[in-house]
Short mmCIF file of C-alpha atoms in Angstrom, two decimals:
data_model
loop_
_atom_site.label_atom_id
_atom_site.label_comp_id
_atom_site.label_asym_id
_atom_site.label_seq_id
_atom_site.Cartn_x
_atom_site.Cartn_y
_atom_site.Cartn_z
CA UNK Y 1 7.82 4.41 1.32
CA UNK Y 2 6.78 4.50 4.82
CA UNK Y 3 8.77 8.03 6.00
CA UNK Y 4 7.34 10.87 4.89
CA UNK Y 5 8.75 12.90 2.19
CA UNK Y 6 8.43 16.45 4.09
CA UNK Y 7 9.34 15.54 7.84
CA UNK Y 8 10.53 12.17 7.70
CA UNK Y 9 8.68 11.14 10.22
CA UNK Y 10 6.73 7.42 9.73
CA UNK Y 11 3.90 7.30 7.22
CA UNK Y 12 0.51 5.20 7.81
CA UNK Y 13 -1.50 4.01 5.16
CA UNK Y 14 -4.90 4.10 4.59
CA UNK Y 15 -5.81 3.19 1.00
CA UNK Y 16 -4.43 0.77 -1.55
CA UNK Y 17 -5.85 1.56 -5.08
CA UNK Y 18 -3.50 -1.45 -6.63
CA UNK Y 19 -1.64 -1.49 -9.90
CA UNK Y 20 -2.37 1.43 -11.75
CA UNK Y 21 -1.15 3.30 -15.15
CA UNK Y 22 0.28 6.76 -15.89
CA UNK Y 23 -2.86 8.45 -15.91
CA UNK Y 24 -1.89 10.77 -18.85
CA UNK Y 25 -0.03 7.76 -20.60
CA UNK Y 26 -2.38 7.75 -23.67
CA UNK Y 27 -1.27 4.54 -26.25
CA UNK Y 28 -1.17 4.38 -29.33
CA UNK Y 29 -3.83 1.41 -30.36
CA UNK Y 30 -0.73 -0.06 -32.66
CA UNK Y 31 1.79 0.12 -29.75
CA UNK Y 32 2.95 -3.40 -28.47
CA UNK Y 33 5.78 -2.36 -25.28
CA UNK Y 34 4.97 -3.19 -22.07
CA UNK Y 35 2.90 -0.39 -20.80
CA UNK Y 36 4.06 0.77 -17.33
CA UNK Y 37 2.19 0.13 -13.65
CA UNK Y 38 3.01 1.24 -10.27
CA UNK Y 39 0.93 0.66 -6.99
CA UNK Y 40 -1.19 3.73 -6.18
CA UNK Y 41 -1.62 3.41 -1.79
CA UNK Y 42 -1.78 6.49 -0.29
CA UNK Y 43 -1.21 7.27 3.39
CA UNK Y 44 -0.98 10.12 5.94
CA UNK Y 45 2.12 11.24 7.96
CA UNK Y 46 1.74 11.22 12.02
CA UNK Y 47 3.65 13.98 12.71
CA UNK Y 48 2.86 17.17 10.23
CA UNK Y 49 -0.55 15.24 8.99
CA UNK Y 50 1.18 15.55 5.28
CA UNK Y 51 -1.26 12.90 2.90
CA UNK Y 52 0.98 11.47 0.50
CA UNK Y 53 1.56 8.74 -1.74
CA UNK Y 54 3.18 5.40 -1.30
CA UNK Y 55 5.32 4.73 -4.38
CA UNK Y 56 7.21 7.80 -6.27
CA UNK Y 57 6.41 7.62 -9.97
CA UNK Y 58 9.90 8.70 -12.20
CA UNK Y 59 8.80 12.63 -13.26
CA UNK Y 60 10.02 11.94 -16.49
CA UNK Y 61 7.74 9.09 -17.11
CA UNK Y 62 4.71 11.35 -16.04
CA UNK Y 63 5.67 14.78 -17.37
CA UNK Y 64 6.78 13.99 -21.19
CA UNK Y 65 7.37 16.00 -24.29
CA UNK Y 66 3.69 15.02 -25.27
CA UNK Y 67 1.97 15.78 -21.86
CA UNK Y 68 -1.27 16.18 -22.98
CA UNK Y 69 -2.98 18.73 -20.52
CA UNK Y 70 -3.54 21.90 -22.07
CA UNK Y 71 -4.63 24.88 -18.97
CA UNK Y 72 -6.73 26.25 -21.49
CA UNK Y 73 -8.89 23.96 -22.93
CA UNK Y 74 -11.52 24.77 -20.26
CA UNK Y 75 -13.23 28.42 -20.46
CA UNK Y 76 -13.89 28.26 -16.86
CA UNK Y 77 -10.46 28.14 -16.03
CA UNK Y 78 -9.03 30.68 -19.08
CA UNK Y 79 -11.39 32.91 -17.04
CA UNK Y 80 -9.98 31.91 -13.44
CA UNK Y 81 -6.02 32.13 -14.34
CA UNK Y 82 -6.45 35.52 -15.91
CA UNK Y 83 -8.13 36.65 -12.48
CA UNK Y 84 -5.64 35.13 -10.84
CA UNK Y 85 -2.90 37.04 -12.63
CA UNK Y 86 -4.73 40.14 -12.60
CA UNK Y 87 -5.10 40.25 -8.88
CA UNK Y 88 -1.58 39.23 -8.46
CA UNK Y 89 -0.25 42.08 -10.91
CA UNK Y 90 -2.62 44.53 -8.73
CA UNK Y 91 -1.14 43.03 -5.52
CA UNK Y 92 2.13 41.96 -5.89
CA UNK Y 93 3.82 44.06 -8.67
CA UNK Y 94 3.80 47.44 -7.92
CA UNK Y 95 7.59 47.73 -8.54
CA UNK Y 96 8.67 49.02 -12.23
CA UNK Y 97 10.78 45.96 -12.04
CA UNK Y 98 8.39 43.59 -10.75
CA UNK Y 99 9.25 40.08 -11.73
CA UNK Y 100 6.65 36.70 -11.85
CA UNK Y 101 7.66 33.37 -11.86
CA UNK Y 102 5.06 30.58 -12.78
CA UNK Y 103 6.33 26.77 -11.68
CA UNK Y 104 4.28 24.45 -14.18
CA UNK Y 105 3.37 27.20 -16.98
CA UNK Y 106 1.81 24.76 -19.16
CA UNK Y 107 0.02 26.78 -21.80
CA UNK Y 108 0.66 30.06 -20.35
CA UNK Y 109 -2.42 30.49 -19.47
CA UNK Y 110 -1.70 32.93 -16.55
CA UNK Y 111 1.43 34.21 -17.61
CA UNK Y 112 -0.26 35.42 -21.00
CA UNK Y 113 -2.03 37.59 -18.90
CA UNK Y 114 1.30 38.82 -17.39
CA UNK Y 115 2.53 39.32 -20.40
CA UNK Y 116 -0.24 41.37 -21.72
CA UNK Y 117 0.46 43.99 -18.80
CA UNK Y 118 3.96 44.34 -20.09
CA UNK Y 119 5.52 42.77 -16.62
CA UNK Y 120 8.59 40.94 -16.31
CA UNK Y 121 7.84 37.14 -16.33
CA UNK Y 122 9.15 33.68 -16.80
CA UNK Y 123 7.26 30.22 -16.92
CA UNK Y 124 9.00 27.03 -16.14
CA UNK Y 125 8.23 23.71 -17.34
CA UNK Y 126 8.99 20.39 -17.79
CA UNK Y 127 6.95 19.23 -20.94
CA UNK Y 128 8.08 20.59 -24.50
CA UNK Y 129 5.07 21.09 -26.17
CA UNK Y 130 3.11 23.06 -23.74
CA UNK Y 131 6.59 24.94 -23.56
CA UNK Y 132 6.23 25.59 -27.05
CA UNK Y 133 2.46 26.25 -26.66
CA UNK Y 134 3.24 29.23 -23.99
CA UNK Y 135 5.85 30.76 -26.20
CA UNK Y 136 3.36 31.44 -28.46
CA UNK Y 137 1.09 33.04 -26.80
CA UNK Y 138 4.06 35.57 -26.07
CA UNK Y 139 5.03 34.10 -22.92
CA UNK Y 140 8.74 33.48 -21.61
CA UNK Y 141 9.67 30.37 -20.73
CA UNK Y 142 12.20 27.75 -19.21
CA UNK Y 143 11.86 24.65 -20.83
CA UNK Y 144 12.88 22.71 -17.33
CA UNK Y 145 11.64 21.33 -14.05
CA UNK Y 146 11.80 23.48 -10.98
CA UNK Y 147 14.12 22.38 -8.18
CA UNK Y 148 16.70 24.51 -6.30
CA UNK Y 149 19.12 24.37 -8.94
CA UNK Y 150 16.95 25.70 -11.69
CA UNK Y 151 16.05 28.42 -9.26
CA UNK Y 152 19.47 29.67 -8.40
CA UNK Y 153 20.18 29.96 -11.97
CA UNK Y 154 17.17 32.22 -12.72
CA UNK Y 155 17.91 34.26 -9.68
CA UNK Y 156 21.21 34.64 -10.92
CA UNK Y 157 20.26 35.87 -14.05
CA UNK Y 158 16.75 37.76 -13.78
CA UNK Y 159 16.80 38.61 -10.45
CA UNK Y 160 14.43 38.18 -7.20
CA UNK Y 161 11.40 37.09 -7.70
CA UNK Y 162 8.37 39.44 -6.33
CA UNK Y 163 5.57 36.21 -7.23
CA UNK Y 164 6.22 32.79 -7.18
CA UNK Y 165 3.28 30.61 -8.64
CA UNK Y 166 1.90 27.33 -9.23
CA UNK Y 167 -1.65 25.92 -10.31
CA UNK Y 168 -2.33 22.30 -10.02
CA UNK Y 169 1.77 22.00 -9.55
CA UNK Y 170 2.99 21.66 -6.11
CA UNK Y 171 0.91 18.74 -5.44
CA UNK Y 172 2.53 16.71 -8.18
CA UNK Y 173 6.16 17.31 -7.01
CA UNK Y 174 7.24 14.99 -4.08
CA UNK Y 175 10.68 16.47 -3.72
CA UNK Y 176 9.48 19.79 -1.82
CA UNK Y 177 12.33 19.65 0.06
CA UNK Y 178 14.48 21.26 -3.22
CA UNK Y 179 11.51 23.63 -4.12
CA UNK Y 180 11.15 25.25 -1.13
CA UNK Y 181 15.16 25.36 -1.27
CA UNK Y 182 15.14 27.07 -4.53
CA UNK Y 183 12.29 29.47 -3.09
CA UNK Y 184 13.99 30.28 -0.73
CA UNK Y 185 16.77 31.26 -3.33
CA UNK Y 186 14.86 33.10 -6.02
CA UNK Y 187 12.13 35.09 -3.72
CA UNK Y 188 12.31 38.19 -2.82
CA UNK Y 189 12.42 39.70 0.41
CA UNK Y 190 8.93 40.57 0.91
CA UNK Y 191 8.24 38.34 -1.94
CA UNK Y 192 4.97 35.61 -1.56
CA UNK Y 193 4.54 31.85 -3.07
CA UNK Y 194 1.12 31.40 -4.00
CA UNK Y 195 0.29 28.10 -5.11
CA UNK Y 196 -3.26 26.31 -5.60
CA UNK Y 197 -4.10 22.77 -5.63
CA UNK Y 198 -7.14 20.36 -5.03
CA UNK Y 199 -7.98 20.25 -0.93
CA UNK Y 200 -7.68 17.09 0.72
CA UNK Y 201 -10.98 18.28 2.99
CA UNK Y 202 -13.45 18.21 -0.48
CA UNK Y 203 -11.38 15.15 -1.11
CA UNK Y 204 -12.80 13.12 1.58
CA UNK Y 205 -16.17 14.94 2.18
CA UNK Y 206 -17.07 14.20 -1.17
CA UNK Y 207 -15.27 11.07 -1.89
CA UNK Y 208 -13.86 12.43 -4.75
CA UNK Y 209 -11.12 9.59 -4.99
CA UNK Y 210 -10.18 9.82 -8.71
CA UNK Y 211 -8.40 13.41 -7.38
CA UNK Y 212 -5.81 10.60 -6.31
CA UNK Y 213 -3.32 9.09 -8.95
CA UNK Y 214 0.34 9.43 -9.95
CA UNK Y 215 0.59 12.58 -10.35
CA UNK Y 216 -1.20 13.79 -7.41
CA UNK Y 217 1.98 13.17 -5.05
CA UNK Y 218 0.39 15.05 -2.37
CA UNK Y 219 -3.31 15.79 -0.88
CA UNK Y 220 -3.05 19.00 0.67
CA UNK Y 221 -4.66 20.44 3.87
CA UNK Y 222 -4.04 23.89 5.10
CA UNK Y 223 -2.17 22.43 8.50
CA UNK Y 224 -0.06 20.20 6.47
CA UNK Y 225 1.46 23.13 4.28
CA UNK Y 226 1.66 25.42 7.49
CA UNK Y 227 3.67 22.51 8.91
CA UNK Y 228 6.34 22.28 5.65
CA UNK Y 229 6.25 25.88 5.63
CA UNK Y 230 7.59 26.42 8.73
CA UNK Y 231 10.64 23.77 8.16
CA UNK Y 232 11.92 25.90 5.47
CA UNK Y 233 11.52 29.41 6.77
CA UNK Y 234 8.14 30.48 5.33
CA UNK Y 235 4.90 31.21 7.18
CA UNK Y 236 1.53 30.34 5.73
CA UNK Y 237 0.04 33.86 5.93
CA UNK Y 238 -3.35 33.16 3.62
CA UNK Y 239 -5.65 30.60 2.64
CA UNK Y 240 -8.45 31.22 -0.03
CA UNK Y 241 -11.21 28.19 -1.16
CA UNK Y 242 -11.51 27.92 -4.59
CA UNK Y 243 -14.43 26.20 -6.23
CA UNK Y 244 -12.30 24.84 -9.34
CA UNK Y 245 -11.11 21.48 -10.01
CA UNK Y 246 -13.83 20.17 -7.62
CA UNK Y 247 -12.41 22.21 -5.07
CA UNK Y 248 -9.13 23.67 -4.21
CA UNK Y 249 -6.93 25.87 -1.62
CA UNK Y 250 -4.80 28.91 -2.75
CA UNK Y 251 -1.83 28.92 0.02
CA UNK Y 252 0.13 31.81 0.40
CA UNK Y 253 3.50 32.10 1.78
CA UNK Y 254 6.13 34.46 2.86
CA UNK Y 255 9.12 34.53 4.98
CA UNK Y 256 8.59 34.28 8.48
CA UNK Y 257 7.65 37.49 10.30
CA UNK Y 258 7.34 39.02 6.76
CA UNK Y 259 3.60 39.50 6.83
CA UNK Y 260 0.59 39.62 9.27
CA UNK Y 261 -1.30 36.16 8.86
CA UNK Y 262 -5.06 36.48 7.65
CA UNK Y 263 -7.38 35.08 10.07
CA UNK Y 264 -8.13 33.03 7.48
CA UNK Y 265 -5.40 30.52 8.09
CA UNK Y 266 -6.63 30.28 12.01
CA UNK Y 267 -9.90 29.57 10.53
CA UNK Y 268 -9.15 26.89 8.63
CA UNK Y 269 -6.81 25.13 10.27
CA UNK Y 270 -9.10 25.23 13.27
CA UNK Y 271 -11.94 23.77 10.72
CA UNK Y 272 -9.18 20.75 9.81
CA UNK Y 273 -8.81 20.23 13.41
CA UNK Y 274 -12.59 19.87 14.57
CA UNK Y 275 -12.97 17.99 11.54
CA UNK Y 276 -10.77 15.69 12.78
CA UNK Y 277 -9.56 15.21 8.86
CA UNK Y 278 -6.65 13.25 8.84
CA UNK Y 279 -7.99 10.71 12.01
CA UNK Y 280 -7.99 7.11 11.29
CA UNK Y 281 -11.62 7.10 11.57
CA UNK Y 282 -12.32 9.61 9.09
CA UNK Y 283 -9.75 8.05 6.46
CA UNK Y 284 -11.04 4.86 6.83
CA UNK Y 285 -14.67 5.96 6.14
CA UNK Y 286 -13.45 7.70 3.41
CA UNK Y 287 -12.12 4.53 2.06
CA UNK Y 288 -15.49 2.67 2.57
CA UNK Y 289 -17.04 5.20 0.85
CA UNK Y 290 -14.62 4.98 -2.27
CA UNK Y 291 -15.43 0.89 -1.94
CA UNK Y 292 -19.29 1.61 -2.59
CA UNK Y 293 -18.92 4.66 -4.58
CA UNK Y 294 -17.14 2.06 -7.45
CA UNK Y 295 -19.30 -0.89 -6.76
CA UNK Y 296 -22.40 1.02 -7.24
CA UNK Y 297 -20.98 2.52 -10.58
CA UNK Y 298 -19.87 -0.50 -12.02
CA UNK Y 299 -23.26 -2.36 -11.29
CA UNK Y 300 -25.05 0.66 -12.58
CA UNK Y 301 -22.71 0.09 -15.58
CA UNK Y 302 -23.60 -3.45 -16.00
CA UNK Y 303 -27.15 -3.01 -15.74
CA UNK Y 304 -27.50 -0.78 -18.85
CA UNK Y 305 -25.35 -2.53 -20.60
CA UNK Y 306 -27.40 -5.92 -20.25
CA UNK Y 307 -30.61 -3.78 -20.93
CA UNK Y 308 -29.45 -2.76 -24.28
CA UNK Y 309 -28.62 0.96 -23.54
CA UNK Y 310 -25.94 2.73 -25.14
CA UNK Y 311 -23.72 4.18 -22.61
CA UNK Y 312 -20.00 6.63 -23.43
CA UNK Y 313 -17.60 8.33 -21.37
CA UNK Y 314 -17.30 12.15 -21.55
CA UNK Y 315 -13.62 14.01 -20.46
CA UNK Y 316 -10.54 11.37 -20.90
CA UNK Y 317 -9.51 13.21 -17.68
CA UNK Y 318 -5.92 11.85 -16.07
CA UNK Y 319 -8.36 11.26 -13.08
CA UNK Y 320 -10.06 8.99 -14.68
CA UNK Y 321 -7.26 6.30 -15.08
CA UNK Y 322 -7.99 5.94 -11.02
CA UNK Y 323 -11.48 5.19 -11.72
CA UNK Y 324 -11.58 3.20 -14.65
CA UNK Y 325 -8.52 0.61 -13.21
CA UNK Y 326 -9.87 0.27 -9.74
CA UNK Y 327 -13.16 0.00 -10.69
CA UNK Y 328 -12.41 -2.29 -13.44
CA UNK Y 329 -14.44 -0.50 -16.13
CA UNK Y 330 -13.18 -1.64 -19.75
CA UNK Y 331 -14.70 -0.94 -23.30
CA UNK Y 332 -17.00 -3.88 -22.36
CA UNK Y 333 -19.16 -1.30 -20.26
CA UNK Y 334 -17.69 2.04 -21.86
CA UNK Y 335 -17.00 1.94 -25.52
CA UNK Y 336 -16.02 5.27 -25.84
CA UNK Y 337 -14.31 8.00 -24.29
CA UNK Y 338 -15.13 11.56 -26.39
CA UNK Y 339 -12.41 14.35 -25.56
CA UNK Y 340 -11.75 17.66 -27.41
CA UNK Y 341 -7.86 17.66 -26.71
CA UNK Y 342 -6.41 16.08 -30.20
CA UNK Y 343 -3.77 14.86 -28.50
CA UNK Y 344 -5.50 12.02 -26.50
CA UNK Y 345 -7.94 11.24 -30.18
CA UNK Y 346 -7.15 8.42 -31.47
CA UNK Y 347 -5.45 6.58 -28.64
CA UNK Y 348 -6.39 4.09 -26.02
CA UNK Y 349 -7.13 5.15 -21.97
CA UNK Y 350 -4.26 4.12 -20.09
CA UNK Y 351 -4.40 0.62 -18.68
CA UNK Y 352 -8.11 0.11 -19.50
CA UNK Y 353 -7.81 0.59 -22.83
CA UNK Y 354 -11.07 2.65 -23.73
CA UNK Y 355 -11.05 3.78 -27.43
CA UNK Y 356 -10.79 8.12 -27.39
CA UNK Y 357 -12.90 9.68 -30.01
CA UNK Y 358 -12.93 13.05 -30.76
CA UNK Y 359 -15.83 15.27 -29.07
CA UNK Y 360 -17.55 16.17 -32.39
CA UNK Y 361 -18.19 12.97 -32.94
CA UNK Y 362 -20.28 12.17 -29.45
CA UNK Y 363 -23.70 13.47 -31.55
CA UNK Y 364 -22.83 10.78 -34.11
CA UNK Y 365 -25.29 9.67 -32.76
CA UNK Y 366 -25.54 10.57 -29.03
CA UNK Y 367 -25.09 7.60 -26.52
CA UNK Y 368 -28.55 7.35 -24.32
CA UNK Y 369 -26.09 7.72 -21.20
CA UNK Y 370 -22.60 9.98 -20.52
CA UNK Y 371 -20.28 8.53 -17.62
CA UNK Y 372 -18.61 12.07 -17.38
CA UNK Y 373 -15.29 11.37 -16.41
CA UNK Y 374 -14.84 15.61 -16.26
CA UNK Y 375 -17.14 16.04 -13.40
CA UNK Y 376 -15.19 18.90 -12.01
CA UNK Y 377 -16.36 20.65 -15.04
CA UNK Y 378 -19.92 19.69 -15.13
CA UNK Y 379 -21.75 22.94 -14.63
CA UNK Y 380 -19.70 23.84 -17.92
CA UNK Y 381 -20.30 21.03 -20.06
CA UNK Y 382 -23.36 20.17 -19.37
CA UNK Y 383 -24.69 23.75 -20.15
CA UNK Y 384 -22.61 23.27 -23.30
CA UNK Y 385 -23.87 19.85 -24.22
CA UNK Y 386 -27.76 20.82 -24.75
CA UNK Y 387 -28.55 18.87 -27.56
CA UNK Y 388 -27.58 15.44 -25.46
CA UNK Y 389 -30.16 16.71 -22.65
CA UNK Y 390 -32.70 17.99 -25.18
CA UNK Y 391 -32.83 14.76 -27.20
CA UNK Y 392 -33.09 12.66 -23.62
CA UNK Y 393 -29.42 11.94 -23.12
CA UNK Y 394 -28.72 11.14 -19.26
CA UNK Y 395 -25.75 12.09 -17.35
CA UNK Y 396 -23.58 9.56 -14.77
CA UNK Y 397 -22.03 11.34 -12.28
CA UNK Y 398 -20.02 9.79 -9.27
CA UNK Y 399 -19.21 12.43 -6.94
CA UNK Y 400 -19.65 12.77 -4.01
CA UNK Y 401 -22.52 9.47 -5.50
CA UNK Y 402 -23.13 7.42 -7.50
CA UNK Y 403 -26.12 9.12 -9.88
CA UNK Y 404 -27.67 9.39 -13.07
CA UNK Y 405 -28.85 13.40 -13.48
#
């Protein structure tokens, strides 16, 4: 595609990362169908500055009945999405009625929160076993994608919506023309969308390129949403930096003329603009900078592996499919992935084809070096992981460079 999906207006790349896999498309090591590759290019819109992929992955392919992201498998973020609901319950709900939507429940890791406090509440997702997952933590949910259909149909029967949410969501959906739509249709009044997702400005400052693959539809930047916004009736009225998921933007919405913008938004989309972010220049040195991020790794790679050292992967992250097919890293350099969600154990990385082995089993005995793969969660892990440090284990890390810590 060269128009862009928000604006239409014409689309200019700036990156090619070549065939790629579904980056949650675990296999099987028995399965023998053709496994499925699209081209991963990304580019940036001229008009509303909207960074956006190339080719539109089927969401059915990507979000299956064994999507294999659970919200709360990290503490970190248990800890975050229960502030996050709490604040929003303190905020937002003051109404006896008070009603909270959640596009992409997953888990229910916020909602459960909502749920605790006794408020009306509904989750909405594609994928059937997090759906299932959700419901028993208590949570209500809608086992179904959101679009403007959905939402008319909820509105219809619950309701306006006082909080509309999303986590890690809106990025992933590249028909925003229907969710704003439905929005529009289930929000109430004085109602806000509040949605979070991974900030194309820490993006390219740190060269964090594996934040880029199929489902990442979208790299966000506060004047790009303030620019959809505004096509659909809604103002962008705050903007809060969030240090998860190697760094993210809340965005908050309401209608037009509904609510006094923070100066926050002016702030940042002032910052965008003197940091010239989506220029040419900029996203081309970005893309020199991915170029000798992944030749340093895999030459890093290669030497330990001709020197005789034992070398693993830590996190089979979705993000890491980027890294691991671009960068051509097989089980030749990486042997191993070790993950603690059971439903990637067992299975092959998609399109490379790296063995995933349950975590308990990375002390079995410990490699002398970890690629970690879940570098957004470092500080976590590697205050969890001790006993690799303590018995001289050395970390790889490859953002914002290439590193061994």
């Amino acid at each position: 595609m060269t128009t862009c999906r928000v604006c239409r207006s014409s689309v200019t790349e700036f990156f090619d990362f070549g065939r790629q896999p579904l980056s949650d498309a675990f296999r099987r090591p028995e399965e023998k169908s053709e496994e499925f590759f699209y081209r991963l290019a990304v580019g940036v819109c001229e008009e509303c500055a909207m960074v956006q992929l190339l080719e539109e992955v089927p969401r059915e392919r990507m979000f299956r009945e064994d999507y294999p992201y659970r919200s709360s498998m990290s503490s970190v973020m248990r800890e975050h999405f229960s502030t996050t609901a709490r604040r929003l319950l303190a905020n937002e709900c003051q109404g006896k009625d008070a009603f909270v939507v959640e596009v992409g429940c997953n888990d229910g890791a916020m909602l459960k929160t909502v749920a605790a406090a006794g408020v009306r509440h509904l989750g909405v997702d594609p994928s059937r076993d997090v759906v299932e997952l959700a419901a028993a933590q208590g949570v209500r949910v809608r086992f179904d994608f959101f679009q403007e259909s959905t939402a008319r149909e909820i509105r219809a029967a619950e309701g306006p919506a006082d909080v509309i949410y999303a986590a890690n969501t809106m990025c992933h959906i590249p028909y925003l023309d229907s969710v704003f739509r439905g929005v529009d249709a289930l929000l109430a009044t004085d109602g806000v969308f509040v949605f979070e997702d991974p900030y194309l400005g820490d993006i390219v400052e740190r060269a964090s390129f594996d934040q880029i693959y199929d489902e990442h539809f979208y790299l966000f930047s506060a004047s790009s949403v303030q620019a959809a916004a505004r096509q659909y009736g809604f103002e962008l009225v705050d903007v809060e930096r969030l240090p998860v998921h190697g760094g993210e933007v809340r965005y908050t919405l309401a209608r037009a003329g509904r609510r006094q913008p923070s100066p926050a938004v002016a702030a940042l989309t002032a910052e965008e603009g003197r940091r010239q972010l989506t220029d040419s220049t900029i996203l081309e040195r970005f893309g020199m900078q991915v170029k000798r991020n992944c030749e340093e790794l895999t030459a890093l790679l290669h030497r330990l592996r001709d020197a005789g050292h034992t070398v693993a992967a830590y996190g089979a992250t979705a993000k890491s499919a980027t890294v691991t097919n671009y960068c051509g890293i097989g089980p030749d350099l990486i042997p191993a992935i070790y993950d603690s969600t059971a439903a990637k154990q067992g299975r092959l990385s998609p399109g490379a084809h790296i063995p995933v082995k349950p975590i308990e089993e990375f002390s079995t005995p410990y490699p002398e070096y970890a690629l970690l793969f879940a570098w957004n969660h470092a500080e976590e892990i590697i205050a969890r992981e001790t006993a690799f440090r303590e018995q001289g284990g050395k970390w790889i890390l490859y953002v914002p460079d290439v590193r061994v810590v």
